[in-house]
PDB file of C-alpha atoms in Angstrom:
ATOM      1  CA  MET A  19      42.955 -39.849  -6.991  1.00 76.00           C
ATOM      2  CA  GLU A  20      44.180 -40.967  -3.559  1.00 76.00           C
ATOM      3  CA  HIS A  21      42.249 -39.697  -0.533  1.00 75.00           C
ATOM      4  CA  SER A  22      43.575 -39.922   3.034  1.00 76.00           C
ATOM      5  CA  LYS A  23      40.268 -41.265   4.437  1.00 75.00           C
ATOM      6  CA  LEU A  24      38.393 -42.793   1.510  1.00 76.00           C
ATOM      7  CA  GLY A  25      41.274 -44.414  -0.355  1.00 80.00           C
ATOM      8  CA  LYS A  26      41.295 -44.504  -4.156  1.00 84.00           C
ATOM      9  CA  LEU A  27      38.633 -42.326  -5.753  1.00 82.00           C
ATOM     10  CA  GLN A  28      37.480 -41.772  -9.300  1.00 83.00           C
ATOM     11  CA  ILE A  29      36.157 -38.230  -9.688  1.00 85.00           C
ATOM     12  CA  ILE A  30      34.496 -37.097 -12.925  1.00 87.00           C
ATOM     13  CA  ALA A  31      33.064 -33.605 -13.441  1.00 87.00           C
ATOM     14  CA  TRP A  32      30.719 -32.186 -16.089  1.00 90.00           C
ATOM     15  CA  HIS A  33      30.729 -28.398 -16.394  1.00 88.00           C
ATOM     16  CA  GLN A  34      28.431 -25.776 -17.939  1.00 87.00           C
ATOM     17  CA  LEU A  35      25.223 -27.716 -17.234  1.00 86.00           C
ATOM     18  CA  HIS A  36      21.869 -26.220 -16.270  1.00 86.00           C
ATOM     19  CA  PHE A  37      18.319 -27.160 -15.407  1.00 85.00           C
ATOM     20  CA  ARG A  38      15.736 -27.053 -18.165  1.00 84.00           C
ATOM     21  CA  GLN A  39      13.981 -23.937 -16.844  1.00 83.00           C
ATOM     22  CA  LEU A  40      17.143 -22.188 -15.541  1.00 81.00           C
ATOM     23  CA  ALA A  41      19.395 -21.874 -18.556  1.00 84.00           C
ATOM     24  CA  HIS A  42      21.202 -18.824 -17.132  1.00 85.00           C
ATOM     25  CA  GLN A  43      22.278 -20.647 -13.951  1.00 84.00           C
ATOM     26  CA  LYS A  44      25.281 -22.774 -14.823  1.00 86.00           C
ATOM     27  CA  LEU A  45      26.423 -25.574 -12.537  1.00 87.00           C
ATOM     28  CA  SER A  46      28.856 -28.454 -12.444  1.00 88.00           C
ATOM     29  CA  VAL A  47      27.911 -32.059 -11.681  1.00 89.00           C
ATOM     30  CA  ILE A  48      30.518 -34.252 -10.000  1.00 88.00           C
ATOM     31  CA  ARG A  49      30.493 -38.030  -9.590  1.00 89.00           C
ATOM     32  CA  VAL A  50      32.670 -39.573  -6.877  1.00 88.00           C
ATOM     33  CA  GLN A  51      33.264 -43.342  -6.981  1.00 86.00           C
ATOM     34  CA  GLN A  52      35.159 -45.184  -4.242  1.00 83.00           C
ATOM     35  CA  LEU A  53      37.301 -47.777  -6.048  1.00 82.00           C
ATOM     36  CA  ASP A  54      38.458 -49.698  -2.958  1.00 82.00           C
ATOM     37  CA  SER A  55      34.860 -50.578  -2.091  1.00 78.00           C
ATOM     38  CA  PRO A  56      33.158 -52.117  -5.160  1.00 74.00           C
ATOM     39  CA  LYS A  57      29.739 -52.297  -3.442  1.00 80.00           C
ATOM     40  CA  SER A  58      29.653 -48.568  -2.653  1.00 82.00           C
ATOM     41  CA  LYS A  59      27.292 -46.472  -4.735  1.00 87.00           C
ATOM     42  CA  PRO A  60      28.592 -43.393  -6.583  1.00 86.00           C
ATOM     43  CA  LEU A  61      28.171 -40.053  -4.857  1.00 86.00           C
ATOM     44  CA  TRP A  62      26.645 -37.295  -6.997  1.00 89.00           C
ATOM     45  CA  LEU A  63      27.441 -33.696  -6.084  1.00 86.00           C
ATOM     46  CA  GLY A  64      26.554 -30.338  -7.594  1.00 86.00           C
ATOM     47  CA  TRP A  65      28.629 -27.151  -7.544  1.00 84.00           C
ATOM     48  CA  HIS A  66      27.274 -23.661  -8.194  1.00 83.00           C
ATOM     49  CA  GLY A  67      29.668 -20.771  -7.706  1.00 78.00           C
ATOM     50  CA  GLU A  68      32.061 -18.353  -9.329  1.00 76.00           C
ATOM     51  CA  GLN A  69      35.082 -20.678  -9.436  1.00 81.00           C
ATOM     52  CA  ILE A  70      35.093 -24.407  -8.802  1.00 81.00           C
ATOM     53  CA  PRO A  71      37.892 -25.585  -6.468  1.00 80.00           C
ATOM     54  CA  ASN A  72      40.070 -28.638  -6.896  1.00 82.00           C
ATOM     55  CA  LEU A  73      38.002 -31.817  -7.216  1.00 80.00           C
ATOM     56  CA  ILE A  74      39.656 -33.529  -4.240  1.00 78.00           C
ATOM     57  CA  GLU A  75      38.944 -30.385  -2.200  1.00 82.00           C
ATOM     58  CA  ILE A  76      35.247 -30.664  -3.074  1.00 81.00           C
ATOM     59  CA  VAL A  77      35.188 -34.123  -1.470  1.00 83.00           C
ATOM     60  CA  ASP A  78      36.697 -32.702   1.728  1.00 83.00           C
ATOM     61  CA  LEU A  79      34.154 -29.875   1.738  1.00 83.00           C
ATOM     62  CA  TYR A  80      31.327 -32.374   1.399  1.00 83.00           C
ATOM     63  CA  LEU A  81      32.653 -34.398   4.343  1.00 82.00           C
ATOM     64  CA  ARG A  82      32.546 -31.228   6.452  1.00 82.00           C
ATOM     65  CA  ARG A  83      28.935 -30.449   5.549  1.00 81.00           C
ATOM     66  CA  LEU A  84      27.563 -31.543   8.939  1.00 80.00           C
ATOM     67  CA  THR A  85      29.486 -28.824  10.770  1.00 79.00           C
ATOM     68  CA  ILE A  86      28.106 -26.230   8.349  1.00 83.00           C
ATOM     69  CA  GLU A  87      24.545 -27.356   9.083  1.00 86.00           C
ATOM     70  CA  HIS A  88      24.982 -26.232  12.709  1.00 88.00           C
ATOM     71  CA  TRP A  89      25.871 -22.742  11.487  1.00 89.00           C
ATOM     72  CA  TYR A  90      22.751 -22.593   9.297  1.00 91.00           C
ATOM     73  CA  ARG A  91      20.636 -23.487  12.323  1.00 91.00           C
ATOM     74  CA  PHE A  92      22.391 -20.846  14.454  1.00 92.00           C
ATOM     75  CA  SER A  93      21.949 -18.164  11.762  1.00 92.00           C
ATOM     76  CA  LYS A  94      18.240 -18.858  11.429  1.00 93.00           C
ATOM     77  CA  GLN A  95      17.371 -19.177  15.108  1.00 92.00           C
ATOM     78  CA  ARG A  96      19.800 -16.762  16.816  1.00 91.00           C
ATOM     79  CA  LEU A  97      20.833 -14.275  14.116  1.00 92.00           C
ATOM     80  CA  HIS A  98      17.317 -14.136  12.568  1.00 93.00           C
ATOM     81  CA  TRP A  99      18.522 -14.862   9.043  1.00 93.00           C
ATOM     82  CA  THR A 100      15.079 -15.792   7.685  1.00 91.00           C
ATOM     83  CA  LEU A 101      13.010 -13.455   9.877  1.00 93.00           C
ATOM     84  CA  PRO A 102      12.817 -10.243   7.741  1.00 91.00           C
ATOM     85  CA  ASN A 103      10.284 -10.114   4.915  1.00 86.00           C
ATOM     86  CA  LEU A 104      12.509  -8.408   2.349  1.00 86.00           C
ATOM     87  CA  GLY A 105      11.063  -7.263  -0.949  1.00 82.00           C
ATOM     88  CA  THR A 106      13.928  -7.533  -3.441  1.00 84.00           C
ATOM     89  CA  LYS A 107      16.664 -10.010  -4.297  1.00 84.00           C
ATOM     90  CA  GLU A 108      19.339  -7.383  -3.623  1.00 90.00           C
ATOM     91  CA  GLN A 109      18.035  -6.823  -0.091  1.00 91.00           C
ATOM     92  CA  CYS A 110      18.067 -10.571   0.550  1.00 91.00           C
ATOM     93  CA  ASP A 111      21.656 -10.808  -0.725  1.00 92.00           C
ATOM     94  CA  ARG A 112      22.830  -7.934   1.476  1.00 94.00           C
ATOM     95  CA  TRP A 113      21.123  -9.389   4.539  1.00 94.00           C
ATOM     96  CA  SER A 114      22.646 -12.810   3.823  1.00 94.00           C
ATOM     97  CA  ASP A 115      26.111 -11.246   3.440  1.00 94.00           C
ATOM     98  CA  LEU A 116      25.823  -9.899   6.984  1.00 94.00           C
ATOM     99  CA  MET A 117      25.425 -13.353   8.534  1.00 93.00           C
ATOM    100  CA  PRO A 118      29.083 -14.495   8.144  1.00 92.00           C
ATOM    101  CA  MET A 119      30.286 -11.042   9.261  1.00 93.00           C
ATOM    102  CA  VAL A 120      28.208 -11.189  12.443  1.00 92.00           C
ATOM    103  CA  THR A 121      29.429 -14.725  13.096  1.00 91.00           C
ATOM    104  CA  TRP A 122      33.074 -13.637  12.813  1.00 91.00           C
ATOM    105  CA  GLU A 123      32.427 -10.704  15.151  1.00 89.00           C
ATOM    106  CA  LEU A 124      31.038 -13.089  17.750  1.00 90.00           C
ATOM    107  CA  TRP A 125      34.009 -15.411  17.239  1.00 89.00           C
ATOM    108  CA  LEU A 126      36.543 -12.597  17.721  1.00 88.00           C
ATOM    109  CA  ALA A 127      34.712 -11.115  20.713  1.00 85.00           C
ATOM    110  CA  ARG A 128      34.437 -14.297  22.756  1.00 83.00           C
ATOM    111  CA  GLY A 129      37.968 -13.919  24.159  1.00 82.00           C
ATOM    112  CA  MET A 130      37.413 -10.384  25.463  1.00 81.00           C
ATOM    113  CA  MET A 131      34.125 -10.808  27.311  1.00 80.00           C
ATOM    114  CA  GLU A 132      32.825 -12.554  30.383  1.00 80.00           C
ATOM    115  CA  ASP A 133      30.089 -15.111  30.505  1.00 79.00           C
ATOM    116  CA  HIS A 134      26.607 -13.764  31.285  1.00 81.00           C
ATOM    117  CA  PRO A 135      24.533 -16.894  31.892  1.00 81.00           C
ATOM    118  CA  LEU A 136      20.843 -16.792  32.596  1.00 82.00           C
ATOM    119  CA  PRO A 137      19.694 -18.118  36.004  1.00 86.00           C
ATOM    120  CA  TRP A 138      18.986 -21.608  34.622  1.00 89.00           C
ATOM    121  CA  GLN A 139      22.188 -21.872  32.534  1.00 85.00           C
ATOM    122  CA  LYS A 140      25.511 -23.364  33.578  1.00 87.00           C
ATOM    123  CA  ALA A 141      28.635 -21.211  33.440  1.00 84.00           C
ATOM    124  CA  GLN A 142      30.978 -21.711  30.474  1.00 81.00           C
ATOM    125  CA  SER A 143      34.704 -21.056  30.250  1.00 82.00           C
ATOM    126  CA  ASN A 144      34.880 -21.520  26.464  1.00 83.00           C
ATOM    127  CA  LEU A 145      31.984 -19.437  25.164  1.00 83.00           C
ATOM    128  CA  THR A 146      29.907 -20.655  22.246  1.00 84.00           C
ATOM    129  CA  PRO A 147      28.700 -18.193  19.572  1.00 86.00           C
ATOM    130  CA  GLY A 148      25.218 -18.263  21.111  1.00 85.00           C
ATOM    131  CA  ARG A 149      26.510 -17.495  24.602  1.00 86.00           C
ATOM    132  CA  THR A 150      28.739 -14.758  23.176  1.00 85.00           C
ATOM    133  CA  ALA A 151      25.735 -13.167  21.458  1.00 86.00           C
ATOM    134  CA  GLN A 152      23.865 -13.335  24.754  1.00 86.00           C
ATOM    135  CA  GLY A 153      26.368 -11.011  26.439  1.00 83.00           C
ATOM    136  CA  PHE A 154      27.438  -9.001  23.387  1.00 84.00           C
ATOM    137  CA  GLY A 155      25.657  -5.910  24.674  1.00 82.00           C
ATOM    138  CA  ALA A 156      28.484  -5.354  27.157  1.00 81.00           C
ATOM    139  CA  VAL A 157      30.989  -5.197  24.281  1.00 82.00           C
ATOM    140  CA  ILE A 158      28.845  -2.735  22.319  1.00 81.00           C
ATOM    141  CA  ALA A 159      28.598  -0.494  25.399  1.00 81.00           C
ATOM    142  CA  VAL A 160      32.411  -0.251  25.553  1.00 80.00           C
ATOM    143  CA  VAL A 161      33.134  -0.010  21.829  1.00 79.00           C
ATOM    144  CA  GLY A 162      30.352   2.444  21.067  1.00 79.00           C
ATOM    145  CA  THR A 163      28.810   3.211  17.692  1.00 80.00           C
ATOM    146  CA  PRO A 164      29.685   5.635  14.864  1.00 82.00           C
ATOM    147  CA  ALA A 165      26.017   6.581  14.533  1.00 83.00           C
ATOM    148  CA  LEU A 166      24.834   9.908  15.922  1.00 86.00           C
ATOM    149  CA  SER A 167      22.660   9.912  18.996  1.00 84.00           C
ATOM    150  CA  PRO A 168      18.940  10.359  18.246  1.00 84.00           C
ATOM    151  CA  GLN A 169      17.648  13.922  18.343  1.00 85.00           C
ATOM    152  CA  PRO A 170      14.036  15.127  18.596  1.00 84.00           C
ATOM    153  CA  ARG A 171      12.918  16.658  15.315  1.00 79.00           C
ATOM    154  CA  GLY A 172       9.205  17.215  15.738  1.00 82.00           C
ATOM    155  CA  LYS A 173       6.657  16.401  13.064  1.00 83.00           C
ATOM    156  CA  SER A 174       8.060  14.833   9.916  1.00 80.00           C
ATOM    157  CA  PRO A 175       7.254  16.691   6.656  1.00 80.00           C
ATOM    158  CA  GLY A 176       6.395  13.418   4.938  1.00 81.00           C
ATOM    159  CA  SER A 177       6.535  12.795   1.205  1.00 83.00           C
ATOM    160  CA  LYS A 178       6.620  15.637  -1.276  1.00 84.00           C
ATOM    161  CA  LYS A 179       3.398  16.648  -2.959  1.00 85.00           C
ATOM    162  CA  GLY A 180       2.866  14.767  -6.217  1.00 85.00           C
ATOM    163  CA  GLN A 181       5.531  12.186  -5.440  1.00 86.00           C
ATOM    164  CA  ILE A 182       4.622   8.750  -6.797  1.00 85.00           C
ATOM    165  CA  ARG A 183       5.414   5.818  -4.552  1.00 82.00           C
ATOM    166  CA  ASN A 184       6.072   2.528  -6.260  1.00 83.00           C
ATOM    167  CA  LYS A 185       4.143  -0.419  -4.921  1.00 83.00           C
ATOM    168  CA  ARG A 186       5.967  -3.415  -3.650  1.00 81.00           C
ATOM    169  CA  LYS A 187       6.333  -6.119  -6.267  1.00 80.00           C
ATOM    170  CA  ARG A 188       4.141  -9.117  -5.567  1.00 81.00           C
ATOM    171  CA  TYR A 189       5.015 -12.685  -6.442  1.00 78.00           C
ATOM    172  CA  PRO A 190       2.724 -15.695  -6.886  1.00 82.00           C
ATOM    173  CA  ILE A 191       2.381 -18.021  -3.920  1.00 81.00           C
ATOM    174  CA  VAL A 192       4.266 -21.286  -4.338  1.00 79.00           C
ATOM    175  CA  LYS A 193       2.406 -24.212  -2.799  1.00 80.00           C
ATOM    176  CA  LYS A 194       3.943 -27.581  -2.161  1.00 75.00           C
ATOM    177  CA  GLY A 195       2.042 -30.313  -3.957  1.00 71.00           C
ATOM    178  CA  LYS A 196       1.530 -33.881  -2.895  1.00 69.00           C
ATOM    179  CA  GLY A 197       4.351 -36.119  -3.983  1.00 62.00           C
ATOM    180  CA  LYS A 198       3.947 -39.428  -5.753  1.00 61.00           C
ATOM    181  CA  PHE A 199       5.432 -41.348  -2.835  1.00 54.00           C
ATOM    182  CA  GLU A 200       3.014 -39.778  -0.348  1.00 56.00           C
ATOM    183  CA  SER A 201       0.005 -40.543  -2.572  1.00 57.00           C
ATOM    184  CA  GLN A 202       1.077 -44.181  -2.970  1.00 57.00           C
ATOM    185  CA  LYS A 203       1.614 -44.460   0.782  1.00 58.00           C
ATOM    186  CA  LYS A 204      -1.949 -43.288   1.473  1.00 60.00           C
ATOM    187  CA  LYS A 205      -3.289 -45.671  -1.168  1.00 56.00           C
ATOM    188  CA  HIS A 206      -1.487 -48.639   0.415  1.00 55.00           C
ATOM    189  CA  LYS A 207      -2.829 -47.626   3.817  1.00 57.00           C
ATOM    190  CA  LYS A 208      -6.400 -47.582   2.466  1.00 56.00           C
ATOM    191  CA  ASP A 209      -5.844 -51.016   0.900  1.00 54.00           C
ATOM    192  CA  GLU A 210      -4.612 -52.358   4.247  1.00 55.00           C
ATOM    193  CA  ILE A 211      -7.682 -50.974   6.055  1.00 48.00           C
ATOM    194  CA  SER A 212      -9.997 -52.518   3.444  1.00 51.00           C
ATOM    195  CA  LEU A 213      -8.202 -55.875   3.816  1.00 47.00           C
ATOM    196  CA  ILE A 214      -8.555 -55.760   7.616  1.00 47.00           C
ATOM    197  CA  ASN A 215     -12.277 -54.983   7.344  1.00 49.00           C
ATOM    198  CA  LEU A 216     -12.690 -57.851   4.878  1.00 46.00           C
ATOM    199  CA  ASN A 217     -10.939 -60.261   7.262  1.00 47.00           C
ATOM    200  CA  ILE A 218     -13.176 -59.130  10.130  1.00 45.00           C
ATOM    201  CA  CYS A 219     -16.328 -59.686   8.056  1.00 44.00           C
ATOM    202  CA  PHE A 220     -15.088 -63.114   6.926  1.00 41.00           C
ATOM    203  CA  SER A 221     -14.296 -64.138  10.513  1.00 44.00           C
ATOM    204  CA  TYR A 222     -17.749 -62.996  11.636  1.00 41.00           C
ATOM    205  CA  LEU A 223     -19.423 -65.105   8.930  1.00 40.00           C
ATOM    206  CA  LEU A 224     -17.453 -68.178  10.028  1.00 42.00           C
ATOM    207  CA  ILE A 225     -18.526 -67.659  13.643  1.00 46.00           C
ATOM    208  CA  VAL A 226     -22.184 -67.240  12.666  1.00 43.00           C
TER     209      VAL A 226
END
């Protein structure tokens, strides 16, 4: 295949593969080799999704990965993507589905709102998603909400008598073990310290 930036590419894909302990999760493995540069190493990519796009499109998506990383950082820090402690996979999926929707709302609202900088911030003419979220309360005040206003109701009746409440499902704690590289690095460091101590002792004996 001919790519506009990378030149001639050889792209090979293997479909319907899976990890040893995840047989139900199918994925595709793609190898991208740049033919114009013989010294370049092959690029290995993995695709997991409902429908795999065109192979040349996958290369373009991979080249755009750095811009996507900024969105992940924004979703975690500003939209609180990883903040809730949700109990089920379905709840996690629904919460994750809200993140792109909220991002698009901020993107569409940035042209209809004014900048509300904090005292130590500089004014912006082209608002970023973070600055738009900072002043999004003014938009909500104008648009309103379909929810009913809260009403006092007194003491709640609580759960019905005899109703059984299911306990939250608990999962084992996953701990990160020490990798082989880290263990070898510590071992080499100990060997270096022992060698330094040996050199010091040998130098002291020569002086004496």
